[in-house]
């Protein structure tokens, strides 16, 4: 299934994509797409419904963030060996973990705001994991049972804030609009092998990232297992799993986003995003 949220910011309603690619309203079935509705029981209930019987949503449709009330937005750095190389950093022995502020979360096609004093605004297409079941100290063999689905994420980054302003990475990762997620939560039954997905990103029509999740250093199951050793994971939490090479920082010379630039990105079978950079 492809679950989604549509409508004006703050007024989103739950929906589902039918077999013909039309948006159908789920408001009479569930209240929203959030932790409680991502449980196995809830997803089975939704899957049992004939989506063609649900109210059709007329175009145009704004897609909101595909999950609401995200408790934790956890990110993994340097999770592709070739991206670590272009960043001039070693492949980590253990996952590099940082957080994005949940206030950074936006819809997949909403504008990206260039912060005040930003000089090195960058892009990162990433596979997102959506947690569907509470877990703490989960065994590796059981980790996939705690994943509800996956989504597209643009881990927008300000490299000056991230790398040149002291302290942790978070200040260059959590600015408003730096977390477009969606358009869909694609349930894991539709993603038989999350380590065999093509992902790409273009800026102003030029392809900069064109990679595959098969080059991840640490895969989704391991990441859920690993993170659960340090913190419990709750339904609705989002994990952004790292980016392939081709970010602005890795260009020679480096290339960064300016007001008016347009990013387009997507992951095989998970839909696409499109954002325009605007001034703060």
PDB file of C-alpha atoms in Angstrom:
ATOM      1  CA  UNK A   1       0.000   0.000   0.000  1.00  0.00           C
ATOM      2  CA  UNK A   2       0.941   3.603  -0.518  1.00  0.00           C
ATOM      3  CA  UNK A   3      -0.442   5.671   2.346  1.00  0.00           C
ATOM      4  CA  UNK A   4      -0.344   9.445   2.262  1.00  0.00           C
ATOM      5  CA  UNK A   5      -1.587  12.674   3.767  1.00  0.00           C
ATOM      6  CA  UNK A   6      -3.105  15.395   1.601  1.00  0.00           C
ATOM      7  CA  UNK A   7      -4.423  18.912   2.064  1.00  0.00           C
ATOM      8  CA  UNK A   8      -3.282  22.319   3.224  1.00  0.00           C
ATOM      9  CA  UNK A   9      -0.553  22.538   5.887  1.00  0.00           C
ATOM     10  CA  UNK A  10      -2.049  21.674   9.256  1.00  0.00           C
ATOM     11  CA  UNK A  11      -5.265  20.419   7.629  1.00  0.00           C
ATOM     12  CA  UNK A  12      -4.009  17.178   6.068  1.00  0.00           C
ATOM     13  CA  UNK A  13      -6.284  14.167   5.799  1.00  0.00           C
ATOM     14  CA  UNK A  14      -5.257  10.515   5.469  1.00  0.00           C
ATOM     15  CA  UNK A  15      -5.378   8.926   2.047  1.00  0.00           C
ATOM     16  CA  UNK A  16      -4.302   5.955   0.000  1.00  0.00           C
ATOM     17  CA  UNK A  17      -3.199   5.566  -3.601  1.00  0.00           C
ATOM     18  CA  UNK A  18      -5.448   3.193  -5.545  1.00  0.00           C
ATOM     19  CA  UNK A  19      -4.287   0.785  -8.264  1.00  0.00           C
ATOM     20  CA  UNK A  20      -4.818   3.462 -10.927  1.00  0.00           C
ATOM     21  CA  UNK A  21      -2.724   6.052  -9.102  1.00  0.00           C
ATOM     22  CA  UNK A  22      -5.670   8.055  -7.809  1.00  0.00           C
ATOM     23  CA  UNK A  23      -5.798   9.464  -4.285  1.00  0.00           C
ATOM     24  CA  UNK A  24      -8.625   8.056  -2.168  1.00  0.00           C
ATOM     25  CA  UNK A  25      -9.742   9.481   1.167  1.00  0.00           C
ATOM     26  CA  UNK A  26      -9.251   7.315   4.277  1.00  0.00           C
ATOM     27  CA  UNK A  27     -10.845   9.667   6.807  1.00  0.00           C
ATOM     28  CA  UNK A  28     -13.730   7.297   7.536  1.00  0.00           C
ATOM     29  CA  UNK A  29     -11.285   4.457   8.211  1.00  0.00           C
ATOM     30  CA  UNK A  30      -8.465   6.065  10.228  1.00  0.00           C
ATOM     31  CA  UNK A  31      -7.941   9.487  11.785  1.00  0.00           C
ATOM     32  CA  UNK A  32      -4.477  10.115  10.340  1.00  0.00           C
ATOM     33  CA  UNK A  33      -1.232   8.439   9.262  1.00  0.00           C
ATOM     34  CA  UNK A  34       0.697   8.307  12.530  1.00  0.00           C
ATOM     35  CA  UNK A  35       2.112   5.846  15.021  1.00  0.00           C
ATOM     36  CA  UNK A  36      -1.140   4.226  16.080  1.00  0.00           C
ATOM     37  CA  UNK A  37      -2.321   3.638  12.520  1.00  0.00           C
ATOM     38  CA  UNK A  38       0.970   2.076  11.422  1.00  0.00           C
ATOM     39  CA  UNK A  39       0.563  -1.035  13.556  1.00  0.00           C
ATOM     40  CA  UNK A  40       0.262  -4.434  11.892  1.00  0.00           C
ATOM     41  CA  UNK A  41      -3.389  -4.651  12.937  1.00  0.00           C
ATOM     42  CA  UNK A  42      -4.236  -1.238  11.516  1.00  0.00           C
ATOM     43  CA  UNK A  43      -2.400  -1.863   8.244  1.00  0.00           C
ATOM     44  CA  UNK A  44      -4.224  -5.185   7.802  1.00  0.00           C
ATOM     45  CA  UNK A  45      -7.543  -3.388   8.332  1.00  0.00           C
ATOM     46  CA  UNK A  46      -6.688  -0.828   5.659  1.00  0.00           C
ATOM     47  CA  UNK A  47      -5.407  -3.474   3.241  1.00  0.00           C
ATOM     48  CA  UNK A  48      -8.695  -5.366   3.486  1.00  0.00           C
ATOM     49  CA  UNK A  49     -10.649  -2.397   2.099  1.00  0.00           C
ATOM     50  CA  UNK A  50     -11.419  -2.078  -1.603  1.00  0.00           C
ATOM     51  CA  UNK A  51      -9.718   1.253  -2.231  1.00  0.00           C
ATOM     52  CA  UNK A  52     -11.924   1.917  -5.261  1.00  0.00           C
ATOM     53  CA  UNK A  53     -14.889   2.147  -2.889  1.00  0.00           C
ATOM     54  CA  UNK A  54     -13.348   5.087  -1.029  1.00  0.00           C
ATOM     55  CA  UNK A  55     -14.082   8.736  -1.919  1.00  0.00           C
ATOM     56  CA  UNK A  56     -11.988   9.993  -4.817  1.00  0.00           C
ATOM     57  CA  UNK A  57      -9.903  13.098  -4.104  1.00  0.00           C
ATOM     58  CA  UNK A  58     -10.034  15.587  -6.943  1.00  0.00           C
ATOM     59  CA  UNK A  59      -6.833  17.162  -8.277  1.00  0.00           C
ATOM     60  CA  UNK A  60      -4.876  19.237  -7.606  1.00  0.00           C
ATOM     61  CA  UNK A  61      -3.640  17.584  -4.411  1.00  0.00           C
ATOM     62  CA  UNK A  62      -0.952  18.868  -2.078  1.00  0.00           C
ATOM     63  CA  UNK A  63       0.849  15.999  -0.416  1.00  0.00           C
ATOM     64  CA  UNK A  64       1.692  16.664   3.205  1.00  0.00           C
ATOM     65  CA  UNK A  65       4.384  14.876   5.206  1.00  0.00           C
ATOM     66  CA  UNK A  66       3.503  11.194   4.862  1.00  0.00           C
ATOM     67  CA  UNK A  67       3.623  10.657   8.652  1.00  0.00           C
ATOM     68  CA  UNK A  68       2.205  12.977  11.317  1.00  0.00           C
ATOM     69  CA  UNK A  69       3.288  13.442  14.920  1.00  0.00           C
ATOM     70  CA  UNK A  70       6.773  12.046  14.345  1.00  0.00           C
ATOM     71  CA  UNK A  71       8.388  11.497  17.727  1.00  0.00           C
ATOM     72  CA  UNK A  72      11.988  11.075  16.575  1.00  0.00           C
ATOM     73  CA  UNK A  73      13.633  11.950  13.268  1.00  0.00           C
ATOM     74  CA  UNK A  74      16.878   9.964  13.365  1.00  0.00           C
ATOM     75  CA  UNK A  75      19.502  10.210  10.634  1.00  0.00           C
ATOM     76  CA  UNK A  76      22.488   8.102   9.653  1.00  0.00           C
ATOM     77  CA  UNK A  77      25.599   9.799   8.274  1.00  0.00           C
ATOM     78  CA  UNK A  78      28.217   8.447   5.863  1.00  0.00           C
ATOM     79  CA  UNK A  79      26.225   5.271   5.202  1.00  0.00           C
ATOM     80  CA  UNK A  80      27.454   4.886   1.608  1.00  0.00           C
ATOM     81  CA  UNK A  81      31.176   4.239   1.217  1.00  0.00           C
ATOM     82  CA  UNK A  82      31.438   6.352  -1.927  1.00  0.00           C
ATOM     83  CA  UNK A  83      29.677   9.282  -0.235  1.00  0.00           C
ATOM     84  CA  UNK A  84      32.099   9.068   2.702  1.00  0.00           C
ATOM     85  CA  UNK A  85      34.943   9.213   0.181  1.00  0.00           C
ATOM     86  CA  UNK A  86      33.600  12.317  -1.564  1.00  0.00           C
ATOM     87  CA  UNK A  87      33.234  13.940   1.869  1.00  0.00           C
ATOM     88  CA  UNK A  88      36.854  13.171   2.638  1.00  0.00           C
ATOM     89  CA  UNK A  89      35.904  10.967   5.581  1.00  0.00           C
ATOM     90  CA  UNK A  90      36.514   7.335   6.482  1.00  0.00           C
ATOM     91  CA  UNK A  91      33.780   4.713   6.281  1.00  0.00           C
ATOM     92  CA  UNK A  92      32.560   4.415   9.890  1.00  0.00           C
ATOM     93  CA  UNK A  93      32.942   1.211  11.879  1.00  0.00           C
ATOM     94  CA  UNK A  94      29.544   1.882  13.450  1.00  0.00           C
ATOM     95  CA  UNK A  95      26.651   4.022  12.204  1.00  0.00           C
ATOM     96  CA  UNK A  96      27.046   7.771  12.618  1.00  0.00           C
ATOM     97  CA  UNK A  97      23.830   8.933  14.293  1.00  0.00           C
ATOM     98  CA  UNK A  98      22.355  12.431  14.516  1.00  0.00           C
ATOM     99  CA  UNK A  99      18.895  13.943  14.833  1.00  0.00           C
ATOM    100  CA  UNK A 100      16.879  16.300  12.699  1.00  0.00           C
ATOM    101  CA  UNK A 101      14.389  18.512  14.517  1.00  0.00           C
ATOM    102  CA  UNK A 102      10.833  17.345  13.883  1.00  0.00           C
ATOM    103  CA  UNK A 103      10.001  20.993  13.112  1.00  0.00           C
ATOM    104  CA  UNK A 104      12.068  20.503   9.937  1.00  0.00           C
ATOM    105  CA  UNK A 105       9.464  18.104   8.525  1.00  0.00           C
ATOM    106  CA  UNK A 106       7.516  19.317   5.495  1.00  0.00           C
ATOM    107  CA  UNK A 107       5.588  17.925   2.570  1.00  0.00           C
ATOM    108  CA  UNK A 108       7.513  16.408  -0.343  1.00  0.00           C
ATOM    109  CA  UNK A 109       6.830  19.293  -2.706  1.00  0.00           C
ATOM    110  CA  UNK A 110       6.872  22.203  -0.266  1.00  0.00           C
ATOM    111  CA  UNK A 111       9.476  24.944  -0.628  1.00  0.00           C
ATOM    112  CA  UNK A 112      12.882  24.569   1.002  1.00  0.00           C
ATOM    113  CA  UNK A 113      13.786  27.697   2.927  1.00  0.00           C
ATOM    114  CA  UNK A 114      17.364  28.922   2.635  1.00  0.00           C
ATOM    115  CA  UNK A 115      18.213  30.051   6.179  1.00  0.00           C
ATOM    116  CA  UNK A 116      19.584  33.467   7.014  1.00  0.00           C
ATOM    117  CA  UNK A 117      23.396  33.509   6.727  1.00  0.00           C
ATOM    118  CA  UNK A 118      23.349  30.247   4.759  1.00  0.00           C
ATOM    119  CA  UNK A 119      26.263  29.886   2.344  1.00  0.00           C
ATOM    120  CA  UNK A 120      26.428  26.133   1.703  1.00  0.00           C
ATOM    121  CA  UNK A 121      22.936  24.718   1.255  1.00  0.00           C
ATOM    122  CA  UNK A 122      23.043  21.110   0.053  1.00  0.00           C
ATOM    123  CA  UNK A 123      20.849  18.174  -0.975  1.00  0.00           C
ATOM    124  CA  UNK A 124      20.740  14.457  -0.028  1.00  0.00           C
ATOM    125  CA  UNK A 125      18.231  11.914  -1.360  1.00  0.00           C
ATOM    126  CA  UNK A 126      17.704   9.159   1.210  1.00  0.00           C
ATOM    127  CA  UNK A 127      15.588   6.096   1.914  1.00  0.00           C
ATOM    128  CA  UNK A 128      13.449   6.618   5.008  1.00  0.00           C
ATOM    129  CA  UNK A 129      12.359   3.874   7.401  1.00  0.00           C
ATOM    130  CA  UNK A 130       9.009   4.256   9.180  1.00  0.00           C
ATOM    131  CA  UNK A 131       8.760   2.396  12.486  1.00  0.00           C
ATOM    132  CA  UNK A 132       5.483   0.555  13.065  1.00  0.00           C
ATOM    133  CA  UNK A 133       6.090  -1.257  16.341  1.00  0.00           C
ATOM    134  CA  UNK A 134       7.823  -0.297  19.585  1.00  0.00           C
ATOM    135  CA  UNK A 135      11.236  -1.865  19.985  1.00  0.00           C
ATOM    136  CA  UNK A 136      14.054  -1.771  22.475  1.00  0.00           C
ATOM    137  CA  UNK A 137      17.143  -3.998  22.317  1.00  0.00           C
ATOM    138  CA  UNK A 138      15.633  -5.796  19.342  1.00  0.00           C
ATOM    139  CA  UNK A 139      17.592  -8.710  17.893  1.00  0.00           C
ATOM    140  CA  UNK A 140      18.861  -8.321  14.337  1.00  0.00           C
ATOM    141  CA  UNK A 141      16.755 -11.247  13.102  1.00  0.00           C
ATOM    142  CA  UNK A 142      13.600  -9.597  14.461  1.00  0.00           C
ATOM    143  CA  UNK A 143      14.319  -6.033  13.398  1.00  0.00           C
ATOM    144  CA  UNK A 144      12.324  -6.079  10.156  1.00  0.00           C
ATOM    145  CA  UNK A 145       9.176  -6.946  12.100  1.00  0.00           C
ATOM    146  CA  UNK A 146       9.277  -3.436  13.570  1.00  0.00           C
ATOM    147  CA  UNK A 147       9.295  -1.619  10.230  1.00  0.00           C
ATOM    148  CA  UNK A 148       5.938  -0.456   8.856  1.00  0.00           C
ATOM    149  CA  UNK A 149       7.264   0.889   5.580  1.00  0.00           C
ATOM    150  CA  UNK A 150       9.574   3.229   3.727  1.00  0.00           C
ATOM    151  CA  UNK A 151       9.542   6.668   2.123  1.00  0.00           C
ATOM    152  CA  UNK A 152      11.596   9.222   0.189  1.00  0.00           C
ATOM    153  CA  UNK A 153      13.474  11.816   2.251  1.00  0.00           C
ATOM    154  CA  UNK A 154      15.536  14.834   1.224  1.00  0.00           C
ATOM    155  CA  UNK A 155      18.034  15.338   4.058  1.00  0.00           C
ATOM    156  CA  UNK A 156      18.570  19.014   3.253  1.00  0.00           C
ATOM    157  CA  UNK A 157      21.772  20.249   4.879  1.00  0.00           C
ATOM    158  CA  UNK A 158      23.613  23.515   5.475  1.00  0.00           C
ATOM    159  CA  UNK A 159      27.295  22.504   5.382  1.00  0.00           C
ATOM    160  CA  UNK A 160      28.625  25.718   6.907  1.00  0.00           C
ATOM    161  CA  UNK A 161      26.319  25.316   9.906  1.00  0.00           C
ATOM    162  CA  UNK A 162      27.016  21.576  10.037  1.00  0.00           C
ATOM    163  CA  UNK A 163      30.788  21.464   9.715  1.00  0.00           C
ATOM    164  CA  UNK A 164      32.223  24.912  10.368  1.00  0.00           C
ATOM    165  CA  UNK A 165      30.229  26.290  13.292  1.00  0.00           C
ATOM    166  CA  UNK A 166      31.446  23.941  16.058  1.00  0.00           C
ATOM    167  CA  UNK A 167      29.630  21.207  17.945  1.00  0.00           C
ATOM    168  CA  UNK A 168      27.337  18.559  16.527  1.00  0.00           C
ATOM    169  CA  UNK A 169      25.932  18.195  13.008  1.00  0.00           C
ATOM    170  CA  UNK A 170      22.402  18.953  14.157  1.00  0.00           C
ATOM    171  CA  UNK A 171      22.523  22.717  13.654  1.00  0.00           C
ATOM    172  CA  UNK A 172      23.103  22.204   9.926  1.00  0.00           C
ATOM    173  CA  UNK A 173      20.410  19.554   9.625  1.00  0.00           C
ATOM    174  CA  UNK A 174      17.348  20.708  11.554  1.00  0.00           C
ATOM    175  CA  UNK A 175      16.449  24.070  10.045  1.00  0.00           C
ATOM    176  CA  UNK A 176      12.824  24.657   9.099  1.00  0.00           C
ATOM    177  CA  UNK A 177      11.923  22.838   5.846  1.00  0.00           C
ATOM    178  CA  UNK A 178      15.069  20.640   5.923  1.00  0.00           C
ATOM    179  CA  UNK A 179      13.043  17.409   6.175  1.00  0.00           C
ATOM    180  CA  UNK A 180      10.691  16.796   3.230  1.00  0.00           C
ATOM    181  CA  UNK A 181       9.209  13.291   3.673  1.00  0.00           C
ATOM    182  CA  UNK A 182       6.899  11.435   1.315  1.00  0.00           C
ATOM    183  CA  UNK A 183       4.857  11.500  -0.799  1.00  0.00           C
ATOM    184  CA  UNK A 184       3.938   8.039   0.495  1.00  0.00           C
ATOM    185  CA  UNK A 185       4.546   5.548   3.229  1.00  0.00           C
ATOM    186  CA  UNK A 186       5.129   2.474   1.089  1.00  0.00           C
ATOM    187  CA  UNK A 187       4.339  -0.536   3.264  1.00  0.00           C
ATOM    188  CA  UNK A 188       7.117  -3.097   3.545  1.00  0.00           C
ATOM    189  CA  UNK A 189       5.128  -5.807   1.721  1.00  0.00           C
ATOM    190  CA  UNK A 190       5.649  -3.712  -1.434  1.00  0.00           C
ATOM    191  CA  UNK A 191       9.408  -3.455  -0.837  1.00  0.00           C
ATOM    192  CA  UNK A 192      10.712  -7.029  -0.871  1.00  0.00           C
ATOM    193  CA  UNK A 193      14.354  -5.910  -0.939  1.00  0.00           C
ATOM    194  CA  UNK A 194      15.061  -2.438   0.483  1.00  0.00           C
ATOM    195  CA  UNK A 195      18.726  -3.008  -0.374  1.00  0.00           C
ATOM    196  CA  UNK A 196      18.058  -3.045  -4.109  1.00  0.00           C
ATOM    197  CA  UNK A 197      16.428   0.298  -4.852  1.00  0.00           C
ATOM    198  CA  UNK A 198      17.575   2.997  -7.259  1.00  0.00           C
ATOM    199  CA  UNK A 199      17.533   6.548  -5.917  1.00  0.00           C
ATOM    200  CA  UNK A 200      18.301   9.790  -7.716  1.00  0.00           C
ATOM    201  CA  UNK A 201      18.307  13.572  -7.402  1.00  0.00           C
ATOM    202  CA  UNK A 202      18.430  16.411  -9.919  1.00  0.00           C
ATOM    203  CA  UNK A 203      19.070  20.117  -9.461  1.00  0.00           C
ATOM    204  CA  UNK A 204      17.647  22.386 -12.154  1.00  0.00           C
ATOM    205  CA  UNK A 205      17.211  19.340 -14.395  1.00  0.00           C
ATOM    206  CA  UNK A 206      20.784  18.052 -14.047  1.00  0.00           C
ATOM    207  CA  UNK A 207      21.310  14.671 -12.380  1.00  0.00           C
ATOM    208  CA  UNK A 208      23.769  14.807  -9.477  1.00  0.00           C
ATOM    209  CA  UNK A 209      22.858  11.679  -7.522  1.00  0.00           C
ATOM    210  CA  UNK A 210      22.143   8.338  -9.182  1.00  0.00           C
ATOM    211  CA  UNK A 211      22.769   5.478  -6.779  1.00  0.00           C
ATOM    212  CA  UNK A 212      21.422   2.295  -5.272  1.00  0.00           C
ATOM    213  CA  UNK A 213      20.659   1.249  -1.726  1.00  0.00           C
ATOM    214  CA  UNK A 214      22.711  -1.897  -2.393  1.00  0.00           C
ATOM    215  CA  UNK A 215      25.766   0.225  -1.602  1.00  0.00           C
ATOM    216  CA  UNK A 216      24.635   1.008   1.948  1.00  0.00           C
ATOM    217  CA  UNK A 217      27.206   0.207   4.611  1.00  0.00           C
ATOM    218  CA  UNK A 218      24.498  -0.594   7.187  1.00  0.00           C
ATOM    219  CA  UNK A 219      21.105  -1.823   5.942  1.00  0.00           C
ATOM    220  CA  UNK A 220      17.655  -1.106   7.393  1.00  0.00           C
ATOM    221  CA  UNK A 221      17.456  -4.198   9.601  1.00  0.00           C
ATOM    222  CA  UNK A 222      20.840  -3.517  11.149  1.00  0.00           C
ATOM    223  CA  UNK A 223      20.020   0.160  11.703  1.00  0.00           C
ATOM    224  CA  UNK A 224      16.799  -0.659  13.578  1.00  0.00           C
ATOM    225  CA  UNK A 225      18.655  -3.255  15.650  1.00  0.00           C
ATOM    226  CA  UNK A 226      21.567  -0.893  16.312  1.00  0.00           C
ATOM    227  CA  UNK A 227      19.530   2.180  17.234  1.00  0.00           C
ATOM    228  CA  UNK A 228      17.345   0.143  19.580  1.00  0.00           C
ATOM    229  CA  UNK A 229      20.427  -0.532  21.707  1.00  0.00           C
ATOM    230  CA  UNK A 230      20.628   3.182  22.550  1.00  0.00           C
ATOM    231  CA  UNK A 231      16.990   4.317  22.556  1.00  0.00           C
ATOM    232  CA  UNK A 232      13.575   2.763  22.206  1.00  0.00           C
ATOM    233  CA  UNK A 233      11.989   3.222  18.798  1.00  0.00           C
ATOM    234  CA  UNK A 234       8.329   4.176  18.759  1.00  0.00           C
ATOM    235  CA  UNK A 235       5.619   3.764  16.100  1.00  0.00           C
ATOM    236  CA  UNK A 236       5.822   6.713  13.731  1.00  0.00           C
ATOM    237  CA  UNK A 237       9.523   7.381  14.293  1.00  0.00           C
ATOM    238  CA  UNK A 238      11.455   8.081  11.084  1.00  0.00           C
ATOM    239  CA  UNK A 239      14.986   6.938  10.275  1.00  0.00           C
ATOM    240  CA  UNK A 240      16.797   8.530   7.330  1.00  0.00           C
ATOM    241  CA  UNK A 241      19.388   6.014   6.164  1.00  0.00           C
ATOM    242  CA  UNK A 242      22.066   8.090   4.455  1.00  0.00           C
ATOM    243  CA  UNK A 243      22.775   9.291   0.938  1.00  0.00           C
ATOM    244  CA  UNK A 244      24.722   8.065  -2.098  1.00  0.00           C
ATOM    245  CA  UNK A 245      27.455  10.209  -3.686  1.00  0.00           C
ATOM    246  CA  UNK A 246      26.727  13.309  -5.716  1.00  0.00           C
ATOM    247  CA  UNK A 247      25.931  15.904  -3.055  1.00  0.00           C
ATOM    248  CA  UNK A 248      26.946  19.517  -3.582  1.00  0.00           C
ATOM    249  CA  UNK A 249      29.771  19.241  -1.062  1.00  0.00           C
ATOM    250  CA  UNK A 250      31.357  16.516  -3.187  1.00  0.00           C
ATOM    251  CA  UNK A 251      31.385  18.449  -6.461  1.00  0.00           C
ATOM    252  CA  UNK A 252      34.694  19.824  -7.735  1.00  0.00           C
ATOM    253  CA  UNK A 253      34.488  22.665  -6.983  1.00  0.00           C
ATOM    254  CA  UNK A 254      31.652  22.346  -4.435  1.00  0.00           C
ATOM    255  CA  UNK A 255      28.250  23.521  -5.654  1.00  0.00           C
ATOM    256  CA  UNK A 256      25.512  24.759  -3.367  1.00  0.00           C
ATOM    257  CA  UNK A 257      21.863  25.677  -3.698  1.00  0.00           C
ATOM    258  CA  UNK A 258      20.693  29.232  -4.291  1.00  0.00           C
ATOM    259  CA  UNK A 259      17.279  30.852  -4.107  1.00  0.00           C
ATOM    260  CA  UNK A 260      15.237  29.755  -7.126  1.00  0.00           C
ATOM    261  CA  UNK A 261      16.980  26.419  -7.605  1.00  0.00           C
ATOM    262  CA  UNK A 262      14.714  23.382  -8.033  1.00  0.00           C
ATOM    263  CA  UNK A 263      15.418  19.905  -6.650  1.00  0.00           C
ATOM    264  CA  UNK A 264      13.709  16.796  -8.006  1.00  0.00           C
ATOM    265  CA  UNK A 265      14.326  13.422  -6.389  1.00  0.00           C
ATOM    266  CA  UNK A 266      12.863   9.972  -6.027  1.00  0.00           C
ATOM    267  CA  UNK A 267      13.312   6.328  -5.153  1.00  0.00           C
ATOM    268  CA  UNK A 268      12.247   3.376  -7.278  1.00  0.00           C
ATOM    269  CA  UNK A 269       8.611   2.518  -6.513  1.00  0.00           C
ATOM    270  CA  UNK A 270       8.226   5.216  -3.864  1.00  0.00           C
ATOM    271  CA  UNK A 271       7.283   8.322  -5.781  1.00  0.00           C
ATOM    272  CA  UNK A 272       9.061  11.618  -6.273  1.00  0.00           C
ATOM    273  CA  UNK A 273       9.593  14.969  -4.619  1.00  0.00           C
ATOM    274  CA  UNK A 274      10.112  18.465  -6.030  1.00  0.00           C
ATOM    275  CA  UNK A 275      11.198  21.500  -4.038  1.00  0.00           C
ATOM    276  CA  UNK A 276      12.062  25.093  -4.895  1.00  0.00           C
ATOM    277  CA  UNK A 277      14.551  26.988  -2.755  1.00  0.00           C
ATOM    278  CA  UNK A 278      13.134  30.228  -1.347  1.00  0.00           C
ATOM    279  CA  UNK A 279      14.548  33.008   0.824  1.00  0.00           C
ATOM    280  CA  UNK A 280      13.992  32.936   4.592  1.00  0.00           C
TER     281      UNK A 280
END
